[in-house]
């Protein structure tokens, strides 16, 4: 084995251009496969980490995915609202520990504005049990205070104390603006890697205040308007909110409460378990990422076929080499082993280089991925599943090596010691 | 024991296509004998060497080499036997292009324990250097050279050193001098014969060039031992 291994290495070294190209092709395909594998795990984790510690998400009756999308991911719109009375009733239920109201519908330069209250900063959790933290300032104190997500502040260059105007509606460019009631940036949240980063938070009363003189999407004529200062003295309790998050005193009560809310008679409501809804949503999104993994697997196959082609092509010009080896005592088994080893060496080198390439790219792109897409790719050692995949690639290469091995073996038997030039 | 180094009895060989290329009633070589086998190309020489080397197996007849009956060994056993007992030199392109001179010379040792054990000195590369020197490649720098940088004459000496390393009892040379010019030819042959004589190696030397026959103990015309074929179609 040892002299054959040495011969295989030297022979490959002699054909180093082809060998390097073959190894590169395998390395790139392996890097793609590993990259997809690591990214999909990271994406799934980051997805599941979006919201945690919440037992129920409650909104007007629609679909669970729709509710999850607008309440947590700030995607899409609620078809209808939850009345304040119902919200109060549930919020004061003895089994409910806390609730976080969510009121959506406005935006600021493409970022969604969410009305909520102090409970949000206290109880909202993401990535397991991480609480929201402030990188500057603090929660809202005044009626017209806003708290910005990290991306909002960074993209728009805001600092604590800056004044911002909220636009009516959620279009990227909105002509109807709440110009008469500007907000002051009271705080900027630390980066979370969740949709929180792209949200402008204001108080629930502030949402009522900026809409106090609006009717069906239009502001009242000039002399009926209510100024920012006048609004302060009004009753700013909202009539409705968009949705709310519920934390139970005891997890055990969650299902009972969910059923109670879903069967609530006064108003059609829907309560979903965030974990269930998240995994439903992931099943949907996950199709794309499984497709990506399948594509990556085929790229690896293409890389290995490239290797097979390179080895098979080299066989004819190496018949003389094989005959020399046989004349010095190499048995057909040695020739066979030589070819299989060659495939194994190429694949192993490709797998090693591909793994190195993957980590190189991950290290280089980690900050970018987190900043740009909110995906935190944790750089970790290869898991057992990845190791199984890599071993399978090498095994597949060895298996493919059997083809040129059989050919070379047959050639040596046919050629004998004749020197074919 | 037959007492012969090589002995063929009533050997017949045909390619799978059915064409008979060799028919040898009787051919034998004594131990330590140096035999010149003469024949034009296409006379069944390579087939005969393939049979003696255990690469080809005749359909009919007995082949004994040293104390082994090649015709009753399996292909793998014959391969092992060849690696241990026989050194080969070919007409040209004898060397593995991606190995150095020394690595080429040492090649048989990797495949045959017997030859590795027969080395006089424990240091294989010292033996390689000794052989190269004995064959007229005394430049010490040559050991590390790429074989593709050598002249054809130098390459044939390296091939001879490889055939001789580990003292195989038999060396088979198939037109090793055809690609050399006349001066080099006798020079090469003289050194090869010296080395064989020193260690009592049996030499079976095939050539179409009768001018060399005088240097051998005995000359055999292939036409005389292979009467079957006027113009047998050989592969090469």
PDB file of N, CA, C and O in Angstrom, chain B residues 62 73 98 102 116 150 154 182 227 230:
ATOM      1  N   UNK B  62       4.651 -26.540 -21.191  1.00  0.00           N
ATOM      2  CA  UNK B  62       5.219 -26.350 -19.865  1.00  0.00           C
ATOM      3  C   UNK B  62       6.238 -25.232 -19.892  1.00  0.00           C
ATOM      4  O   UNK B  62       7.081 -25.161 -20.774  1.00  0.00           O
ATOM      5  N   UNK B  73       1.151 -21.829 -12.020  1.00  0.00           N
ATOM      6  CA  UNK B  73       0.918 -20.762 -11.034  1.00  0.00           C
ATOM      7  C   UNK B  73      -0.280 -19.910 -11.470  1.00  0.00           C
ATOM      8  O   UNK B  73      -0.612 -19.829 -12.644  1.00  0.00           O
ATOM      9  N   UNK B  98       7.816  10.628 -13.683  1.00  0.00           N
ATOM     10  CA  UNK B  98       7.670  11.551 -12.559  1.00  0.00           C
ATOM     11  C   UNK B  98       8.499  11.150 -11.342  1.00  0.00           C
ATOM     12  O   UNK B  98       8.379  11.752 -10.291  1.00  0.00           O
ATOM     13  N   UNK B 102      17.052   7.831  -8.870  1.00  0.00           N
ATOM     14  CA  UNK B 102      17.156   6.853  -7.785  1.00  0.00           C
ATOM     15  C   UNK B 102      15.822   6.160  -7.523  1.00  0.00           C
ATOM     16  O   UNK B 102      15.761   4.943  -7.335  1.00  0.00           O
ATOM     17  N   UNK B 116      14.202  -6.773  -2.039  1.00  0.00           N
ATOM     18  CA  UNK B 116      14.654  -5.835  -1.003  1.00  0.00           C
ATOM     19  C   UNK B 116      15.573  -6.539  -0.016  1.00  0.00           C
ATOM     20  O   UNK B 116      16.580  -5.995   0.413  1.00  0.00           O
ATOM     21  N   UNK B 150      17.365  13.188 -18.897  1.00  0.00           N
ATOM     22  CA  UNK B 150      18.506  12.360 -19.299  1.00  0.00           C
ATOM     23  C   UNK B 150      18.479  12.069 -20.798  1.00  0.00           C
ATOM     24  O   UNK B 150      17.428  12.080 -21.431  1.00  0.00           O
ATOM     25  N   UNK B 154      21.613   7.436 -21.286  1.00  0.00           N
ATOM     26  CA  UNK B 154      21.595   7.471 -19.818  1.00  0.00           C
ATOM     27  C   UNK B 154      20.352   6.770 -19.276  1.00  0.00           C
ATOM     28  O   UNK B 154      20.408   6.044 -18.282  1.00  0.00           O
ATOM     29  N   UNK B 182      26.014   3.124 -32.289  1.00  0.00           N
ATOM     30  CA  UNK B 182      26.882   1.945 -32.269  1.00  0.00           C
ATOM     31  C   UNK B 182      27.877   1.932 -31.105  1.00  0.00           C
ATOM     32  O   UNK B 182      28.020   0.915 -30.423  1.00  0.00           O
ATOM     33  N   UNK B 227       8.995 -22.448 -35.435  1.00  0.00           N
ATOM     34  CA  UNK B 227       8.880 -22.723 -36.858  1.00  0.00           C
ATOM     35  C   UNK B 227       7.498 -22.424 -37.429  1.00  0.00           C
ATOM     36  O   UNK B 227       7.328 -22.386 -38.635  1.00  0.00           O
ATOM     37  N   UNK B 230       5.445 -17.793 -40.553  1.00  0.00           N
ATOM     38  CA  UNK B 230       6.216 -16.981 -41.483  1.00  0.00           C
ATOM     39  C   UNK B 230       6.115 -15.488 -41.125  1.00  0.00           C
ATOM     40  O   UNK B 230       7.110 -14.827 -40.922  1.00  0.00           O
TER      41      UNK B 230
END
